[in-house]
C-alpha cells in the first residue's frame, strides 16, 4: 500500500483532554465521533463477522458506505482478540482496523488478555502497513459490557507496551464517545504515570 508516514494535514481532531509523549509517539485522549477523524487509521470495535452491528461498529459501517461491508465479506470474519484491516472508503480515515473484543463474562474467560490482544493486533497491523496515526474507541465497553474503567486500563497499558521508538506510529488517539469514558482513560493515564 502507498501510505504517507505523516499525519494528514487536515486532521480535525478535537482539542485533547490530555496529550503526552511516550517513546516518540503522542498519546491523546479526546471526546469525539471516531468516524470524523482524518487519520491514517481508526479502529472499529467489530463483531466476529466483521459485517457491521450496533454502536461504533454500525456507525463506522454507515459512514464508510457499502464498499466497507463488501470488503469485510472477503475477510472471512475475525477471531476474538484479533484484528483485520480494510480501506476507509468514505471515511476521512484512510484505513479501518477491525478489532474483535471479548464479551464480558465476569472476568472468568481471559477477557483482559483478549482485550489487550485486540489492541496489540491493531497496532501490529498499523506497524505492518507503515501507518503513522491510529484512533481507538473503547473496545468491548458497549453491548459487550466490559467494565469501562477496567477496559481503559487494559487499553492504555497494551498501547504503551507496543509502542516502539523505531516504529512509524507517531500518534495514538483514545477516542471517547463521552466524558465518562474519557475520565476512565484519564485515570488509566494517571495509573500508568503518563499524567
mmCIF file of C-alpha atoms in Angstrom, residues 8-156:
data_model
loop_
_atom_site.group_PDB
_atom_site.id
_atom_site.type_symbol
_atom_site.label_atom_id
_atom_site.label_comp_id
_atom_site.label_asym_id
_atom_site.label_seq_id
_atom_site.Cartn_x
_atom_site.Cartn_y
_atom_site.Cartn_z
ATOM 1 C CA UNK A 8 -2.835 14.108 7.392
ATOM 2 C CA UNK A 9 -2.707 17.903 7.207
ATOM 3 C CA UNK A 10 -6.463 18.262 7.652
ATOM 4 C CA UNK A 11 -6.793 16.124 10.776
ATOM 5 C CA UNK A 12 -9.837 17.655 12.503
ATOM 6 C CA UNK A 13 -9.095 16.356 15.990
ATOM 7 C CA UNK A 14 -10.846 17.850 18.963
ATOM 8 C CA UNK A 15 -8.563 19.532 21.459
ATOM 9 C CA UNK A 16 -7.199 16.665 23.511
ATOM 10 C CA UNK A 17 -8.246 16.446 27.147
ATOM 11 C CA UNK A 18 -4.777 15.028 27.745
ATOM 12 C CA UNK A 19 -1.784 14.710 25.477
ATOM 13 C CA UNK A 20 1.509 13.143 26.384
ATOM 14 C CA UNK A 21 4.604 11.754 24.709
ATOM 15 C CA UNK A 22 5.572 8.083 25.049
ATOM 16 C CA UNK A 23 8.575 6.517 23.261
ATOM 17 C CA UNK A 24 8.414 9.045 20.431
ATOM 18 C CA UNK A 25 4.645 8.872 19.924
ATOM 19 C CA UNK A 26 1.923 11.269 21.028
ATOM 20 C CA UNK A 27 -0.914 9.743 23.065
ATOM 21 C CA UNK A 28 -4.141 11.769 23.184
ATOM 22 C CA UNK A 29 -7.473 11.383 24.936
ATOM 23 C CA UNK A 30 -10.302 13.112 23.084
ATOM 24 C CA UNK A 31 -14.094 13.160 23.118
ATOM 25 C CA UNK A 32 -15.270 12.905 19.506
ATOM 26 C CA UNK A 33 -17.083 10.874 16.891
ATOM 27 C CA UNK A 34 -14.419 8.441 15.641
ATOM 28 C CA UNK A 35 -15.971 8.444 12.136
ATOM 29 C CA UNK A 36 -14.935 12.100 11.690
ATOM 30 C CA UNK A 37 -11.204 11.651 12.322
ATOM 31 C CA UNK A 38 -8.852 12.150 9.384
ATOM 32 C CA UNK A 39 -6.061 9.831 10.495
ATOM 33 C CA UNK A 40 -4.202 7.002 8.803
ATOM 34 C CA UNK A 41 -6.462 4.531 10.626
ATOM 35 C CA UNK A 42 -9.355 4.212 13.001
ATOM 36 C CA UNK A 43 -10.189 1.049 14.893
ATOM 37 C CA UNK A 44 -13.625 -0.494 14.642
ATOM 38 C CA UNK A 45 -14.960 -2.319 17.697
ATOM 39 C CA UNK A 46 -16.173 -5.109 15.430
ATOM 40 C CA UNK A 47 -18.045 -8.344 15.941
ATOM 41 C CA UNK A 48 -16.642 -11.657 14.680
ATOM 42 C CA UNK A 49 -18.484 -11.476 11.336
ATOM 43 C CA UNK A 50 -16.991 -8.018 10.541
ATOM 44 C CA UNK A 51 -20.256 -7.263 8.719
ATOM 45 C CA UNK A 52 -21.479 -4.416 10.929
ATOM 46 C CA UNK A 53 -23.555 -4.191 14.057
ATOM 47 C CA UNK A 54 -24.572 -1.605 16.606
ATOM 48 C CA UNK A 55 -22.668 1.146 18.395
ATOM 49 C CA UNK A 56 -19.271 2.139 16.997
ATOM 50 C CA UNK A 57 -19.354 -0.772 14.546
ATOM 51 C CA UNK A 58 -22.642 0.334 12.990
ATOM 52 C CA UNK A 59 -21.579 3.996 12.911
ATOM 53 C CA UNK A 60 -18.337 3.157 11.086
ATOM 54 C CA UNK A 61 -20.118 0.946 8.550
ATOM 55 C CA UNK A 62 -22.769 3.627 7.871
ATOM 56 C CA UNK A 63 -20.173 6.376 7.446
ATOM 57 C CA UNK A 64 -17.857 4.251 5.259
ATOM 58 C CA UNK A 65 -20.641 3.143 2.918
ATOM 59 C CA UNK A 66 -21.438 -0.201 1.280
ATOM 60 C CA UNK A 67 -17.901 -0.802 -0.022
ATOM 61 C CA UNK A 68 -16.752 -1.447 3.549
ATOM 62 C CA UNK A 69 -19.144 -4.345 4.131
ATOM 63 C CA UNK A 70 -18.258 -5.722 0.677
ATOM 64 C CA UNK A 71 -14.554 -5.658 1.634
ATOM 65 C CA UNK A 72 -15.299 -7.241 5.018
ATOM 66 C CA UNK A 73 -17.161 -10.103 3.344
ATOM 67 C CA UNK A 74 -13.879 -11.138 1.682
ATOM 68 C CA UNK A 75 -12.037 -11.375 5.033
ATOM 69 C CA UNK A 76 -13.809 -14.466 6.394
ATOM 70 C CA UNK A 77 -14.587 -12.944 9.778
ATOM 71 C CA UNK A 78 -12.138 -12.453 12.634
ATOM 72 C CA UNK A 79 -11.428 -14.230 15.904
ATOM 73 C CA UNK A 80 -11.879 -12.568 19.285
ATOM 74 C CA UNK A 81 -8.658 -10.835 20.293
ATOM 75 C CA UNK A 82 -7.539 -10.388 16.704
ATOM 76 C CA UNK A 83 -7.866 -7.710 14.003
ATOM 77 C CA UNK A 84 -8.037 -7.228 10.233
ATOM 78 C CA UNK A 85 -7.582 -4.160 8.032
ATOM 79 C CA UNK A 86 -9.537 -2.611 5.153
ATOM 80 C CA UNK A 87 -9.580 0.699 3.346
ATOM 81 C CA UNK A 88 -11.625 3.509 4.895
ATOM 82 C CA UNK A 89 -13.762 4.142 1.789
ATOM 83 C CA UNK A 90 -15.995 7.181 2.520
ATOM 84 C CA UNK A 91 -14.419 7.830 5.916
ATOM 85 C CA UNK A 92 -11.831 10.597 6.368
ATOM 86 C CA UNK A 93 -9.545 7.874 7.794
ATOM 87 C CA UNK A 94 -7.532 6.025 5.149
ATOM 88 C CA UNK A 95 -7.976 2.623 6.807
ATOM 89 C CA UNK A 96 -10.236 0.806 9.233
ATOM 90 C CA UNK A 97 -8.700 -1.780 11.517
ATOM 91 C CA UNK A 98 -11.450 -4.128 12.693
ATOM 92 C CA UNK A 99 -10.660 -5.463 16.189
ATOM 93 C CA UNK A 100 -12.891 -8.041 17.851
ATOM 94 C CA UNK A 101 -13.056 -7.587 21.596
ATOM 95 C CA UNK A 102 -14.334 -10.068 24.156
ATOM 96 C CA UNK A 103 -17.792 -10.214 25.665
ATOM 97 C CA UNK A 104 -17.530 -9.662 29.432
ATOM 98 C CA UNK A 105 -18.195 -12.845 31.418
ATOM 99 C CA UNK A 106 -17.244 -11.618 34.862
ATOM 100 C CA UNK A 107 -13.517 -11.857 34.143
ATOM 101 C CA UNK A 108 -13.598 -15.652 34.111
ATOM 102 C CA UNK A 109 -12.807 -16.245 30.436
ATOM 103 C CA UNK A 110 -9.495 -14.469 29.893
ATOM 104 C CA UNK A 111 -11.269 -11.217 28.947
ATOM 105 C CA UNK A 112 -8.412 -8.896 29.974
ATOM 106 C CA UNK A 113 -5.895 -10.786 27.816
ATOM 107 C CA UNK A 114 -8.288 -10.979 24.868
ATOM 108 C CA UNK A 115 -8.933 -7.239 25.069
ATOM 109 C CA UNK A 116 -5.210 -6.452 25.292
ATOM 110 C CA UNK A 117 -4.694 -8.761 22.313
ATOM 111 C CA UNK A 118 -7.120 -6.624 20.250
ATOM 112 C CA UNK A 119 -5.004 -3.542 20.864
ATOM 113 C CA UNK A 120 -1.763 -5.402 20.115
ATOM 114 C CA UNK A 121 -3.197 -6.864 16.897
ATOM 115 C CA UNK A 122 -4.442 -3.458 15.738
ATOM 116 C CA UNK A 123 -1.080 -1.845 16.452
ATOM 117 C CA UNK A 124 0.739 -4.678 14.656
ATOM 118 C CA UNK A 125 -1.428 -4.071 11.568
ATOM 119 C CA UNK A 126 -0.717 -0.335 11.786
ATOM 120 C CA UNK A 127 3.021 -1.039 12.005
ATOM 121 C CA UNK A 128 2.912 -3.603 9.201
ATOM 122 C CA UNK A 129 1.199 -1.057 6.946
ATOM 123 C CA UNK A 130 3.524 1.797 7.992
ATOM 124 C CA UNK A 131 0.681 3.880 9.411
ATOM 125 C CA UNK A 132 1.605 6.940 11.461
ATOM 126 C CA UNK A 133 -1.682 7.515 13.278
ATOM 127 C CA UNK A 134 -4.457 5.425 14.806
ATOM 128 C CA UNK A 135 -7.578 6.102 16.880
ATOM 129 C CA UNK A 136 -9.144 3.561 19.216
ATOM 130 C CA UNK A 137 -12.680 3.541 20.591
ATOM 131 C CA UNK A 138 -13.318 1.951 23.993
ATOM 132 C CA UNK A 139 -13.425 -1.608 22.611
ATOM 133 C CA UNK A 140 -15.878 -4.052 24.271
ATOM 134 C CA UNK A 141 -17.384 -1.448 26.650
ATOM 135 C CA UNK A 142 -20.735 -1.124 24.843
ATOM 136 C CA UNK A 143 -23.010 -4.085 24.249
ATOM 137 C CA UNK A 144 -20.171 -6.463 25.200
ATOM 138 C CA UNK A 145 -20.383 -4.976 28.740
ATOM 139 C CA UNK A 146 -16.656 -4.963 29.599
ATOM 140 C CA UNK A 147 -16.338 -2.647 32.649
ATOM 141 C CA UNK A 148 -15.261 0.692 31.195
ATOM 142 C CA UNK A 149 -12.724 1.649 33.851
ATOM 143 C CA UNK A 150 -11.036 -1.750 33.655
ATOM 144 C CA UNK A 151 -11.074 -1.671 29.827
ATOM 145 C CA UNK A 152 -9.395 1.746 29.784
ATOM 146 C CA UNK A 153 -6.546 0.430 31.936
ATOM 147 C CA UNK A 154 -6.093 -2.607 29.703
ATOM 148 C CA UNK A 155 -6.123 -0.370 26.596
ATOM 149 C CA UNK A 156 -3.591 2.175 27.856
#
